[in-house]
Amino acid sequence: MKRDKKRINVRAYLYSLPMGIWVTLFFAIPIAIILIYSFLEKGLYGGVEWRASLAAYKAILNPNFLIVIWRTVYISVIATAICLLLSFPASYAMARSRHQTLFLFLIIIPFWTNSLIRVYAWINLLSTEGLINNVLIKLGIISEPIPMIYNLFSVILVLVYMYLPFAILPLFTAIDRFDFSLLDAARDLGCGRLRAIILVMFPAIRSGFFNALIFTLIPIFGAYTVPLLVGGMGSTMVGNIIVDQVQKTRNWPLASAFSVILTLISMIGVMAMLGSGKKKEEMNEKLL
Amino acid sequence: MRSYYKEKRSFSFSNLCLFFVLLFLFLPLIVVIVYSFNSGRAMVWQGFSLNWYRELFTSSVGLWKALWNSIIIAITSSITATILGTAASIGIKWYRFKGRTYITVATYLPMILPDVIIGISMLIFFSSVNLPLGMFTIYASHTTFNLPFTFLLVSSRLDEFDYSTIEAARDLGAREYDTMVRVVIPSIFPGILSAFLMALTMSIEDFVITFFVSGPGSTTLPLYVYSSIRYGVSPVINALSLILILLSMAIAFTFRRFLKSFAASA
């Protein structure tokens, strides 16, 4: 199958090198730069001084930053868990439905609608003069508006909203490929309905589940826009700190150190998930 | 044989969940659409009006400029990413060579890293080499985050390609160029097209990375929406929302046959 397997071939480079050069220049080198900068001293007016230092990593240990890191973990775990809990029954219903295309269409429309428009829509609903508060006051249920925005609640809610399709699409694909007659077999052998789903279906859709997990957890962990627009002082996340270090404090080493840590956590997360069982070989085959 | 799971039960726990999920996904969009026809500025209904649409089409010069920038960036970066990704997937699928693993990993990594990291690393890189921020830096960053997707989509199409066709073409005396243009590209064209469309939508949609690498005069549509939200919300955004939602509906409807393979690739 593979052409000229072991021989070095000019054509191989002719085809692959343009992309290789591109990703080296615009991805590998920038990432290498922030890795190096994270071990340097901060320059007086932004930029860096070329003196080795661990100051940036020590600064991360500042309790104020540690709180934000902890909060980011906490928000990501809760929002991802809600996404997965909602999307499992929803994608199950979609896969079993006769109107799969219609439901996919309905899931994909919000997914393809500009993300800022979707955040903006929630601002209209949740803010103090927003629709929900207006309606509740008019109905006489509350007299004072409920603070529903610029807090942890609004950040988690909108994150769930934004990343729900990322969980539904891979789960739907996995459940759709599942052979449902296996469930019938399990029931004929005396297994309960829920037990059949847990014991027979869950193991079979494991890779879809991991995809859903990766594609929700990692972007939520690095979220920037949502906490910026619907979050408040008590709900900033690591993404916001990184940007503030670049734009406001102009502390490049600290921003770099945070980026390195966020990158490492994301990569460890992906490795851990892919490392589970034969998924790894499958993934390698797919990649190479 | 009677199937326990094929019973048509319209009311079940999972159907109820799906209903609530769809309600949750659409409620904010519907509210925005309804209020785009409101004559007042606030979230209180004050009567039907098309004022915000008039304002959108007549006195929002910045918005149209931003849309134009978005379109230019989307088209140029998607073409670049599709060409580079297609060529590289041929090289990497069919040949063994030094650096093959490196190129593959370096291409896929941006897909799993948070957007903020890609944006910041590119910003720091561009500032370090004194490249002024603007349309070119946006183009470069969009091409980079599109590459893993174009590469992945074309590669998976190549998996289904029957290599013996190439041997047949060779035996019949075709040179490399003819083999590519007449045999390979036509047969993997659906993959190339879906890669290109995927890249287009991702480029038009991107906010976070663009936010870091854009400069004065290179505002894209998401950046324009962002600054309208940040500095005084105008209901013009409601009117714009309807148009963008209709646009994503139109695209999804046009590609309704491919939605399933899109879901599988996402």
Short mmCIF file of C-alpha atoms in Angstrom, two decimals, chain A residues 9 22-24 67 73 77 97 117 128 134 149-150 175 192-193 206 210 216 228 230 234 240 244 261 268 270 277 283:
data_model
loop_
_atom_site.label_atom_id
_atom_site.label_comp_id
_atom_site.label_asym_id
_atom_site.label_seq_id
_atom_site.Cartn_x
_atom_site.Cartn_y
_atom_site.Cartn_z
CA ASN A 9 11.80 10.39 -1.72
CA TRP A 22 4.10 26.65 7.87
CA VAL A 23 3.34 24.90 11.17
CA THR A 24 6.95 25.27 12.27
CA ILE A 67 -7.56 30.64 43.59
CA VAL A 73 -10.71 23.54 37.37
CA VAL A 77 -15.44 20.04 35.77
CA SER A 97 -35.24 8.97 16.08
CA ILE A 117 -24.02 36.53 19.15
CA THR A 128 -30.69 43.04 35.60
CA ASN A 134 -38.53 41.89 33.49
CA ILE A 149 -25.28 37.68 35.52
CA TYR A 150 -21.60 38.48 36.17
CA ILE A 175 -24.60 5.90 19.58
CA GLY A 192 -33.00 -4.77 32.91
CA ARG A 193 -33.46 -1.83 30.56
CA ARG A 206 -16.49 4.68 24.97
CA PHE A 210 -13.90 10.37 25.32
CA THR A 216 -15.81 20.06 25.95
CA LEU A 228 -14.96 38.04 30.05
CA VAL A 230 -20.81 37.28 31.42
CA GLY A 234 -15.42 36.36 41.35
CA ASN A 240 -8.52 35.92 31.48
CA ASP A 244 -4.50 40.55 31.39
CA ILE A 261 0.98 25.28 32.41
CA ILE A 268 -1.74 15.55 29.95
CA VAL A 270 -5.58 14.33 26.22
CA GLY A 277 -6.77 1.00 26.41
CA MET A 283 -5.68 7.25 17.39
#
